[in-house]
Each structure stands twice: as C-alpha cells, then as structure tokens.
mmCIF file of C-alpha atoms and ligand atoms in Angstrom:
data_model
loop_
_atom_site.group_PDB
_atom_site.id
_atom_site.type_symbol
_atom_site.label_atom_id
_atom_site.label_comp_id
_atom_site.label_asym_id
_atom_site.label_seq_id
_atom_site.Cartn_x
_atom_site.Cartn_y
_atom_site.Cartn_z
ATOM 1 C CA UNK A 26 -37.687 -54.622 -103.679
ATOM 2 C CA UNK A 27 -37.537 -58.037 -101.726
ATOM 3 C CA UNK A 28 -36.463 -57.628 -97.809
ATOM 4 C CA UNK A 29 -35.195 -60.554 -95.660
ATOM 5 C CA UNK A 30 -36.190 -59.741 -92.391
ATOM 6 C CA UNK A 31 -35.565 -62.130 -88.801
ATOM 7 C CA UNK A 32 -37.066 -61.935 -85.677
ATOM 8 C CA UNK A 33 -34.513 -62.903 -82.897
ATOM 9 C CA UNK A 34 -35.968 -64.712 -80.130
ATOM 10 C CA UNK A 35 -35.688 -67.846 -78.167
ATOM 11 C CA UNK A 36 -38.088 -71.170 -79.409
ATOM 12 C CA UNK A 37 -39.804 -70.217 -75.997
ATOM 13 C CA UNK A 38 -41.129 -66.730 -77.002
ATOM 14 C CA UNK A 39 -44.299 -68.074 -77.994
ATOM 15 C CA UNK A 40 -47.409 -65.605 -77.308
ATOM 16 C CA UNK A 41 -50.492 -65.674 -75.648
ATOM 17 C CA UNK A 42 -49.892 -69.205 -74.275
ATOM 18 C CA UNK A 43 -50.213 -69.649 -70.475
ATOM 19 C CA UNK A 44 -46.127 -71.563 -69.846
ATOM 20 C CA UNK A 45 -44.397 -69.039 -71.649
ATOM 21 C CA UNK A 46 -45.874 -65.146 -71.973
ATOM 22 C CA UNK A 47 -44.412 -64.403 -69.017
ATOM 23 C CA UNK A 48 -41.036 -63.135 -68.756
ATOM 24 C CA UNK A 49 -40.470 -64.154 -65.673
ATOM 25 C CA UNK A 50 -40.790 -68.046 -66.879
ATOM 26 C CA UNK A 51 -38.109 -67.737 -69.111
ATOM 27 C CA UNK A 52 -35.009 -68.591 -67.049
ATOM 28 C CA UNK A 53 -35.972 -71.992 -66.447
ATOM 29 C CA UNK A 54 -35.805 -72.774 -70.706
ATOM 30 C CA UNK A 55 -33.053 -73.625 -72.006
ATOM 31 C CA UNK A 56 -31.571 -71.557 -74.629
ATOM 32 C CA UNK A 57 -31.338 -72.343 -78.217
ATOM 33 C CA UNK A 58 -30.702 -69.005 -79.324
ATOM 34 C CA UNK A 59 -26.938 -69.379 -80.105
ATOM 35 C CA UNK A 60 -27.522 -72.355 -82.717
ATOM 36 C CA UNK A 61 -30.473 -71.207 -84.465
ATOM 37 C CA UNK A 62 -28.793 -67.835 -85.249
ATOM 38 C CA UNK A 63 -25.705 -69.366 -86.104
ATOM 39 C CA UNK A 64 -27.771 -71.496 -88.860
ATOM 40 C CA UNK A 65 -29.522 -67.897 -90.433
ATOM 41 C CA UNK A 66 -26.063 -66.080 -90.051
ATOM 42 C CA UNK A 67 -24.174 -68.699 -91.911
ATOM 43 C CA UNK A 68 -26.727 -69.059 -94.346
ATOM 44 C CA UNK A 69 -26.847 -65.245 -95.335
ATOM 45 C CA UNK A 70 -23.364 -65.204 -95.664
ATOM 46 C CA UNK A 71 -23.072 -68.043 -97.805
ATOM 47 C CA UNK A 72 -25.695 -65.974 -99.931
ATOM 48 C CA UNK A 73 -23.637 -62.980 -99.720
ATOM 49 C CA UNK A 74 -27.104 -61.270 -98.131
ATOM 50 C CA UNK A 75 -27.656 -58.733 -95.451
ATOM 51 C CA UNK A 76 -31.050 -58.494 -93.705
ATOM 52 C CA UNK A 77 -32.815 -56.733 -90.798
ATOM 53 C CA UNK A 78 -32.801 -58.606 -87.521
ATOM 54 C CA UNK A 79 -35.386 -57.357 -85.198
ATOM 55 C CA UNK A 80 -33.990 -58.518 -82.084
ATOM 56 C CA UNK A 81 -35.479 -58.400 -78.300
ATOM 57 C CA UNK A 82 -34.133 -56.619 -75.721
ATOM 58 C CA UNK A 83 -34.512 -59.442 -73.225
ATOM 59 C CA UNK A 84 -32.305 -61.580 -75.690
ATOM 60 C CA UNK A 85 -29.336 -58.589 -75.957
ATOM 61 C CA UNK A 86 -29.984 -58.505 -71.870
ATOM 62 C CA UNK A 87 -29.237 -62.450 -71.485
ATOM 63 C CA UNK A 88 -27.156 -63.167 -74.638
ATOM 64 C CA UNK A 89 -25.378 -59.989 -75.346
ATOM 65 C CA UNK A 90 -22.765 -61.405 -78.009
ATOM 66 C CA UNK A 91 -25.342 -62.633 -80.247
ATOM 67 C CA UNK A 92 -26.159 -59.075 -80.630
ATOM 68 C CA UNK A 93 -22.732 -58.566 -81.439
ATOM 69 C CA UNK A 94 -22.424 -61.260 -83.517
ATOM 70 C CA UNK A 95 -25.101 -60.162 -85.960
ATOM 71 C CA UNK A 96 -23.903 -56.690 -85.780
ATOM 72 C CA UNK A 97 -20.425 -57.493 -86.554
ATOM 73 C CA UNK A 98 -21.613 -59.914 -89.799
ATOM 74 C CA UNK A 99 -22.925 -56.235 -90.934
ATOM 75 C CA UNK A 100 -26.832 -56.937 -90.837
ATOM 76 C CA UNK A 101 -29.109 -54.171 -90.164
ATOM 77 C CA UNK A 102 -30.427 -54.566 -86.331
ATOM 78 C CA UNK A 103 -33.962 -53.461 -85.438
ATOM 79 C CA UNK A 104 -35.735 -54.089 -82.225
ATOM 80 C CA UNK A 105 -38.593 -56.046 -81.766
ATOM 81 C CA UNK A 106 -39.603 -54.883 -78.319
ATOM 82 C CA UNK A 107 -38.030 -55.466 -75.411
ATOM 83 C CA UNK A 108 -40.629 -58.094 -73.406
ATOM 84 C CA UNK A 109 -42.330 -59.580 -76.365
ATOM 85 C CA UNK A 110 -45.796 -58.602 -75.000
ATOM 86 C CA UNK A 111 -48.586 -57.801 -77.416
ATOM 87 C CA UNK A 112 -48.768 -54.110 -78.282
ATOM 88 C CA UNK A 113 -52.354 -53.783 -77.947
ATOM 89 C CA UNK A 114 -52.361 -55.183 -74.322
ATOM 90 C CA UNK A 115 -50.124 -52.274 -72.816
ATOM 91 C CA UNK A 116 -51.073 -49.242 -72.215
ATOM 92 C CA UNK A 117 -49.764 -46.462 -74.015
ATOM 93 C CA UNK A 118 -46.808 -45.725 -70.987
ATOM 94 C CA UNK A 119 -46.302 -49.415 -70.980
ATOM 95 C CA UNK A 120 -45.841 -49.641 -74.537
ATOM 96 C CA UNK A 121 -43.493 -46.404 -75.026
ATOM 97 C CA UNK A 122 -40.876 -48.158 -71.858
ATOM 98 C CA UNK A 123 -40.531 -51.324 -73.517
ATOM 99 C CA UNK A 124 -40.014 -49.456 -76.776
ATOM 100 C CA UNK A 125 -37.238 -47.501 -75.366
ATOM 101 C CA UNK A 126 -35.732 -49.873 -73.156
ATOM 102 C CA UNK A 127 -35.358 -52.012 -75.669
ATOM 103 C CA UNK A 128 -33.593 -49.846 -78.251
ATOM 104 C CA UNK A 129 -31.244 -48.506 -75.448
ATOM 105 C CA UNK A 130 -29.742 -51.870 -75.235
ATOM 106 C CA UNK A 131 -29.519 -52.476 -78.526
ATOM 107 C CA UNK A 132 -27.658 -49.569 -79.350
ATOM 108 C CA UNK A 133 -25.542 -49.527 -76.188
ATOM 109 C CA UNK A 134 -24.234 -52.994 -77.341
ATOM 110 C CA UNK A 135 -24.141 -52.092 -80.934
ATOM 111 C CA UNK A 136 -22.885 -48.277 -80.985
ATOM 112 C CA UNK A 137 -25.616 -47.941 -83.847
ATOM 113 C CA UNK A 138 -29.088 -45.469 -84.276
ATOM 114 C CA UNK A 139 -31.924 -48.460 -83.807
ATOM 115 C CA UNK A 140 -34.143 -47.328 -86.386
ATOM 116 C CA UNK A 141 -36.577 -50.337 -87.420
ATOM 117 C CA UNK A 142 -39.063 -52.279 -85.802
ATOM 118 C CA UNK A 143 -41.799 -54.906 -85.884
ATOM 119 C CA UNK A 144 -44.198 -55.191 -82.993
ATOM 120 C CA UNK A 145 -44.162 -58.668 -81.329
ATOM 121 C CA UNK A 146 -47.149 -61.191 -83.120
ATOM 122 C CA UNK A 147 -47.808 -58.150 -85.441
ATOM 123 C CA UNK A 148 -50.137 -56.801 -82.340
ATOM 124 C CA UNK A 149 -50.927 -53.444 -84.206
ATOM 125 C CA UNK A 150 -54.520 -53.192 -84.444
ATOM 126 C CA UNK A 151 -56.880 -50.346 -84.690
ATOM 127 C CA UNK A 152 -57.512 -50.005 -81.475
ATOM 128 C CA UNK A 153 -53.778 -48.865 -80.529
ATOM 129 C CA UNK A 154 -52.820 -47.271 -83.683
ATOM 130 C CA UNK A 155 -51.340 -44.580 -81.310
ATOM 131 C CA UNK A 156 -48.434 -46.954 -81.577
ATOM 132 C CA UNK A 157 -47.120 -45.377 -84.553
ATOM 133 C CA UNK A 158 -46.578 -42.050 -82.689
ATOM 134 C CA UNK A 159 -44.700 -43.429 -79.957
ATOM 135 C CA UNK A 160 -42.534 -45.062 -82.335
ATOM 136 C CA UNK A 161 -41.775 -42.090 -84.229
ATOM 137 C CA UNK A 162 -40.937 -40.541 -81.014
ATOM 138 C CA UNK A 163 -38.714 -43.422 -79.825
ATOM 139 C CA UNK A 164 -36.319 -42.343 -83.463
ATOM 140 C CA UNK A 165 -37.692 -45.186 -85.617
ATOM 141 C CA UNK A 166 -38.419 -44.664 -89.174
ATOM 142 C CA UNK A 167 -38.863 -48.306 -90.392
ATOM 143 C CA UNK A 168 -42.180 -50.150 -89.200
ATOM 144 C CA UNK A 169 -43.124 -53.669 -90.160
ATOM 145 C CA UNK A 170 -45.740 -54.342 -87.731
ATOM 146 C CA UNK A 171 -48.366 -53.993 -90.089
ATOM 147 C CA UNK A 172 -50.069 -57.667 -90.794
ATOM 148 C CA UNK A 173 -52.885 -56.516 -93.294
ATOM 149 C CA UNK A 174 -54.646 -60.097 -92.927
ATOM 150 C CA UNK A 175 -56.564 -61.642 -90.595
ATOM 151 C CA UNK A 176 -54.197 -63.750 -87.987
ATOM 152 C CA UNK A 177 -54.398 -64.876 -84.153
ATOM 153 C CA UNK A 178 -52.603 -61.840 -82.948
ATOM 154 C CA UNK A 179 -53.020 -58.402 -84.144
ATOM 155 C CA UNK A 180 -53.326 -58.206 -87.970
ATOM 156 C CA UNK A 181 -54.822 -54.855 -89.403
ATOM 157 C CA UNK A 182 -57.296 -56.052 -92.532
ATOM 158 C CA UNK A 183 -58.418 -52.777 -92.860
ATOM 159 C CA UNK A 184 -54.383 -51.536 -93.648
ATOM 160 C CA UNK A 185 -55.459 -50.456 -97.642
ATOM 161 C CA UNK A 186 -52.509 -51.930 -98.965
ATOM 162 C CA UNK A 187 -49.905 -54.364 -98.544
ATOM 163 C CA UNK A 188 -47.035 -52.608 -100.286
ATOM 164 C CA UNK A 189 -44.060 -50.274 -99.302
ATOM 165 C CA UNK A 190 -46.235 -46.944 -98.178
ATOM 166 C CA UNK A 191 -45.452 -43.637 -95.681
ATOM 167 C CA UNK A 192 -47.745 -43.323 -92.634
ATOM 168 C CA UNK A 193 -48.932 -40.347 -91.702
ATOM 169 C CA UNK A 194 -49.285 -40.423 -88.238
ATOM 170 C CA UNK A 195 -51.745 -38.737 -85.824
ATOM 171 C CA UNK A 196 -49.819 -36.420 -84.575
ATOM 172 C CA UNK A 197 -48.593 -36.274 -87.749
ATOM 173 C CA UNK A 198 -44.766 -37.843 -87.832
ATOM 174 C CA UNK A 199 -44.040 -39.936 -90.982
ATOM 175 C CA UNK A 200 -43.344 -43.768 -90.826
ATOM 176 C CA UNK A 201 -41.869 -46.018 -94.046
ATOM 177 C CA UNK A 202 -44.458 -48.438 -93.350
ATOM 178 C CA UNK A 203 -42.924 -51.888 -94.881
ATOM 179 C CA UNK A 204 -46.137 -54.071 -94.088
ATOM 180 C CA UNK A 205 -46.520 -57.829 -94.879
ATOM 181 C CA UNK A 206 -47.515 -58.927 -98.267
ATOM 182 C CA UNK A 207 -50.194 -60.996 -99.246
ATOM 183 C CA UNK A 208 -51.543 -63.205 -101.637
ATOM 184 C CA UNK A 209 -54.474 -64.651 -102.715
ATOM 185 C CA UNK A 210 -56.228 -67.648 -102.616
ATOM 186 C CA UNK A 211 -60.166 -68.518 -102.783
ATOM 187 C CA UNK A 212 -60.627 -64.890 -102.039
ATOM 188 C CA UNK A 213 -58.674 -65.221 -98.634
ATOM 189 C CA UNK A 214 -55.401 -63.279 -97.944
ATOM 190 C CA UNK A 215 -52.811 -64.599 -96.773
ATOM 191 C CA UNK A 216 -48.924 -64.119 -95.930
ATOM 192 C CA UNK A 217 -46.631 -66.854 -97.199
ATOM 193 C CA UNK A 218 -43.537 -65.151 -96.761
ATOM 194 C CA UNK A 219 -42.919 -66.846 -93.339
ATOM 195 C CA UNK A 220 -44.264 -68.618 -90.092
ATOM 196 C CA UNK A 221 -46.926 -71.381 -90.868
ATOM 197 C CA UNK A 222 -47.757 -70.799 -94.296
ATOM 198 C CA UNK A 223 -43.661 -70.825 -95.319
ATOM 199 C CA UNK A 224 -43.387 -74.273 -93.428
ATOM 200 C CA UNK A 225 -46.445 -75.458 -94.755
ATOM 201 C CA UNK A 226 -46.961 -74.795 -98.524
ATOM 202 C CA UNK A 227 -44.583 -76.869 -100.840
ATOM 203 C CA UNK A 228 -41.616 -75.024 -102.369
ATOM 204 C CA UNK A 229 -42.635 -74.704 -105.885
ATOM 205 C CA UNK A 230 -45.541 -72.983 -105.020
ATOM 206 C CA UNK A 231 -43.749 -70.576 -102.545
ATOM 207 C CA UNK A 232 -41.282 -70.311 -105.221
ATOM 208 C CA UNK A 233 -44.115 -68.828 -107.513
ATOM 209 C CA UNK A 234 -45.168 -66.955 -105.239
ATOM 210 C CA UNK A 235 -42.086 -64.872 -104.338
ATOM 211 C CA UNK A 236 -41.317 -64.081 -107.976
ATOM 212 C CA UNK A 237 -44.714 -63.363 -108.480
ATOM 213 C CA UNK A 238 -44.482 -60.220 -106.797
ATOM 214 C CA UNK A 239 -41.926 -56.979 -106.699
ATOM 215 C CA UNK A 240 -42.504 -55.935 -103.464
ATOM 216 C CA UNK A 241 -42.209 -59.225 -100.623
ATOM 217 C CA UNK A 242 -41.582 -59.023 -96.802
ATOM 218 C CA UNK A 243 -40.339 -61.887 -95.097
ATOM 219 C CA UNK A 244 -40.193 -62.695 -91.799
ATOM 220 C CA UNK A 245 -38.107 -65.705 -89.919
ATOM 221 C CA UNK A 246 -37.318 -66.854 -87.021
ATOM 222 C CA UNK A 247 -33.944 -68.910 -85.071
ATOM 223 C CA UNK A 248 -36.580 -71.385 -84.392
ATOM 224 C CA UNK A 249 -38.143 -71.910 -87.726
ATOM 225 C CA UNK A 250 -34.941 -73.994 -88.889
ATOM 226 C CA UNK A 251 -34.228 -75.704 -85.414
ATOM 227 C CA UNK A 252 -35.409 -79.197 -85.630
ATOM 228 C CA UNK A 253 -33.787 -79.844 -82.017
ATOM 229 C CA UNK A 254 -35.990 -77.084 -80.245
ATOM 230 C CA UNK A 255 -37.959 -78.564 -77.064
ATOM 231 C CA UNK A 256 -42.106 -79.067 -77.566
ATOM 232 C CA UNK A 257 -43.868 -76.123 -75.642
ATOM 233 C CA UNK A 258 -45.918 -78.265 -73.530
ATOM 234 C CA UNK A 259 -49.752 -77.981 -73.413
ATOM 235 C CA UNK A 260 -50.158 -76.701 -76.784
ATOM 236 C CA UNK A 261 -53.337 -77.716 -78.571
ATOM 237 C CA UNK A 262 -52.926 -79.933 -81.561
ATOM 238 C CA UNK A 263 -53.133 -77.460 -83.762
ATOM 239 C CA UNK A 264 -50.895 -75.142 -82.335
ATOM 240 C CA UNK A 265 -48.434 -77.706 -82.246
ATOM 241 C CA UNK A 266 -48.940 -78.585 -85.717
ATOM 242 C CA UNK A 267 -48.537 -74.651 -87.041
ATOM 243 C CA UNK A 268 -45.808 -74.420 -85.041
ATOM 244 C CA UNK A 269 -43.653 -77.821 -85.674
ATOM 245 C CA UNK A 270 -44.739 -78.599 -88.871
ATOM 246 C CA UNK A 271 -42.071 -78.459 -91.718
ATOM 247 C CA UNK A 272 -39.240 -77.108 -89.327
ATOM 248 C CA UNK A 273 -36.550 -80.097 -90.905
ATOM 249 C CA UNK A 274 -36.469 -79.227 -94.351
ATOM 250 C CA UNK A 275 -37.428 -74.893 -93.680
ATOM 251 C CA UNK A 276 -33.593 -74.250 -94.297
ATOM 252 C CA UNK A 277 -33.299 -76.126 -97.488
ATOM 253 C CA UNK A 278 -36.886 -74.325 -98.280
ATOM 254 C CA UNK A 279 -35.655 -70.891 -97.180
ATOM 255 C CA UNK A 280 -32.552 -71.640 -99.386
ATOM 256 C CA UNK A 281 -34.256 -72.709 -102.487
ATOM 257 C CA UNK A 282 -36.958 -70.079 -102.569
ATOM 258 C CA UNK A 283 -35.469 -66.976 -101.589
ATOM 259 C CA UNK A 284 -32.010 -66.327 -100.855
ATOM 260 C CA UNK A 285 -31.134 -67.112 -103.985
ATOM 261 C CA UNK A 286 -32.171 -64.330 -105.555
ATOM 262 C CA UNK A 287 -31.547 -60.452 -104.673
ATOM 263 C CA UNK A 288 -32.781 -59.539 -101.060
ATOM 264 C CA UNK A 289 -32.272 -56.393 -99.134
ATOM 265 C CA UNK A 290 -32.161 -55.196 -95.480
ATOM 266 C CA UNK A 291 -34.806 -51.707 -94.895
ATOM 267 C CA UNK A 292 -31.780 -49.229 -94.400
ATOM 268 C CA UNK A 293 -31.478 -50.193 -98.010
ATOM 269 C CA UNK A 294 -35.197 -49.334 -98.839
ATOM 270 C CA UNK A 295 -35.585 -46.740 -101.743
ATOM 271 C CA UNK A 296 -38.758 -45.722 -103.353
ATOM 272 C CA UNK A 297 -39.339 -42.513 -104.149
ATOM 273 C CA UNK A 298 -43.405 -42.383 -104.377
ATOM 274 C CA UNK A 299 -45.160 -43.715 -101.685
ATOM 275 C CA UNK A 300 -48.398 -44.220 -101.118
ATOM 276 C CA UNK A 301 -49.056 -42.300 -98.044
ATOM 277 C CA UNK A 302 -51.114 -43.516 -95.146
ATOM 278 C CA UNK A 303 -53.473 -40.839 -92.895
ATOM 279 C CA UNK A 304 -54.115 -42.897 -89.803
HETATM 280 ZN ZN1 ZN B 33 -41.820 -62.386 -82.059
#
C-alpha cells in the first residue's frame, strides 16, 4: 500500500535553527498556513484522495478552522506534537505533555479518537526509544516517526526494515509502525518520498521510484508547494538551498508522480502479517 501523509505546520516551523525553534518567536511570523493547505486540500480532492494530516497542536491553538477544514474534507487527522520540539531533547514528562496536549486539541476541535502520529524532524532515535510507550499510552496506534536513514534530525539506521511492521514495545504495547521508505543509491539510503530529495530529484526518476516499490510513505508539507513563503533569515547556504530549492514546480511534481495513482490514509492500513519489532 502507498500512504499520502502531510505534516501541517507554518513555513516558520523550521528545527534546530536559532530564529525559529522557539515557540515563543512565532507570533511575530506571518502566517501562511491558510494558503498552503488550501493548495494540498484542493489538490487531494481533485484526485479524489484522502490522506493523514499530522497536524500541530500550536497550529489547531492559533488557526483552529484549518483543523476543521481538513477534518470536514474527510482526511484522517494525526498529531504531530504539539510544540514541534525534537523528541529526543525532552525528557520523558516533557515528551508525554506535549503528546497529550496536543491530541486533546485535536480531538476537542475534531470530535474524533487522534490515533496517528509522526514525531517532529523524525527525532526518534535510540536513545529515547521509550517514546513508543508513551505513545501507546497517549491511545495512538499509528507511528511514522521512524526515519531508518541517516538525516540531520533523528533518523534510526539501525530500524531493520523500512516496511509496514508492529512494534513491540518495552513495556510491551503494540505499535503499526509505518516507517519511511528508502531507496538506494551508491550504497546510500535514502528517502525520496518527500522534503529535499522530492524537490530535488527530477520527476521521471521519482516517478520510477514510487512504482518501484509496494509499500511508499510520503511525507509533505503546506510549505513545500508555497513559492510565496518568506526566507528564514540566517540560514546557511545550504540550508537555504534544501529548503527552497524546487518549491515552484513541487505541486506539478507532487501531481505527476503520485496522486495519480491509488494512495491511502493509515486508518486505511491493512496487512495482516507484520513483521514485528522487539525494541
Ligand atoms: Zn514538522
């Protein structure tokens, strides 16, 4: 199965980067939130297509009826933490709040059971793999956090498998673990199936590479497709260039390569023999 999967945040949610990983920063940006949603949500419907929108908390505190809006277009919402802080830099107490915080919103606003998630940046490493409990305990039973590449943030190389598996968590809850897939070139893995590489790579070859495989993960972003986004400022070249680069024709691409074929929200997941997962 192929799953289309957003992450809803603003074009200012940008981690580990001194001007914006602080919450309390992000009044002062202005918001672009409304028209880069509106260009996914219009999209998917053309397509006939209904995906899982991890969304923050902070964004259903400040912009409440875009919640809505993607609830009532009958997409699948998940949270994607309420702060967008890397995982692995809160404690465990710190970690389970923003968790829970964050799904209270969302299904206060949405009247729905928040059952999916993907941590911000993919910040699941081995060092907090206690994360898994403390989502099971928070009532979700669809993870994609798991990034089993190298990458700046997070990214868990040592995950044995990139495909649809159960994990078995320490204290021994189960997980549908629905990690990123990879593939492979000059013996390096990497994801394609969104972010820099998506922008980057020229469609025929993404196009090979998404019917290449049975299983693919995507993940997107409002701000991938929103070529009138403000720069961050004080980015370093190459930042700027993995995270500018290709944004004017990433609708067409997102168009052409994958939403026209058969994609599926993770409510929708079915597989009856997983590998499982003994963390
Ligand atoms: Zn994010």
């Amino acid at each position: 199965m192929k799953f289309i999967t957003f992450d809803i945040e603003d074009w200012f949610h940008i981690l580990d980067h001194p001007e914006t990983s602080n919450p309390s920063s992000w009044d002062k940006f202005e918001s672009r939130i409304d028209h880069g949603v509106g260009l996914i949500l219009d999209l998917m419907d053309k397509h006939e297509l209904k995906g899982t929108f991890f969304c923050l908390g902070w964004i259903a505190e400040k912009h409440p009826h875009i919640i809505k809006r993607i609830d009532a277009a009958g997409h699948h919402i998940g949270t994607h933490s309420y702060y967008h802080q890397l995982a692995y830099e809160q404690t465990e107490d710190e970690y389970r709040k923003d968790l829970s915080d964050s799904i209270k919103i969302l299904s206060d606003l949405t009247g729905k059971t928040i059952d999916a998630y993907r941590a911000p940046g993919f910040s699941i490493k081995e060092s907090n793999l206690w994360a898994f409990d403390v989502m099971a305990e928070e009532g979700i039973k669809y993870d994609s956090s798991v990034f089993p590449a190298n990458r700046a943030h997070g990214g868990l190389p040592q995950f044995t498998t990139d495909q649809p598996c159960k994990v078995i968590t320490k204290k021994g809850y189960e997980i549908i673990e629905l990690p990123m897939n990879t593939a492979s070139l000059l013996g390096q893995n990497f994801v394609f199936s969104g972010g820099g590489y998506f922008r980057l790579l020229p469609e025929w070859y993404l196009k090979k590479l998404f019917n290449s495989q049975d299983y693919v993960m995507t993940y997107f972003h409002p701000r991938d497709f929103d070529a009138g986004q403000p720069i961050i400022p004080g980015l370093s070249r190459f930042r700027k260039f993995k995270s500018y680069t290709g944004i004017r024709s990433a609708l067409e691409k997102l168009e052409k390569t994958v939403l026209y074929k058969e994609y599926y929200c993770l409510q929708e997941f079915s597989q009856p023999t997983q590998k499982e997962i003994i963390l």
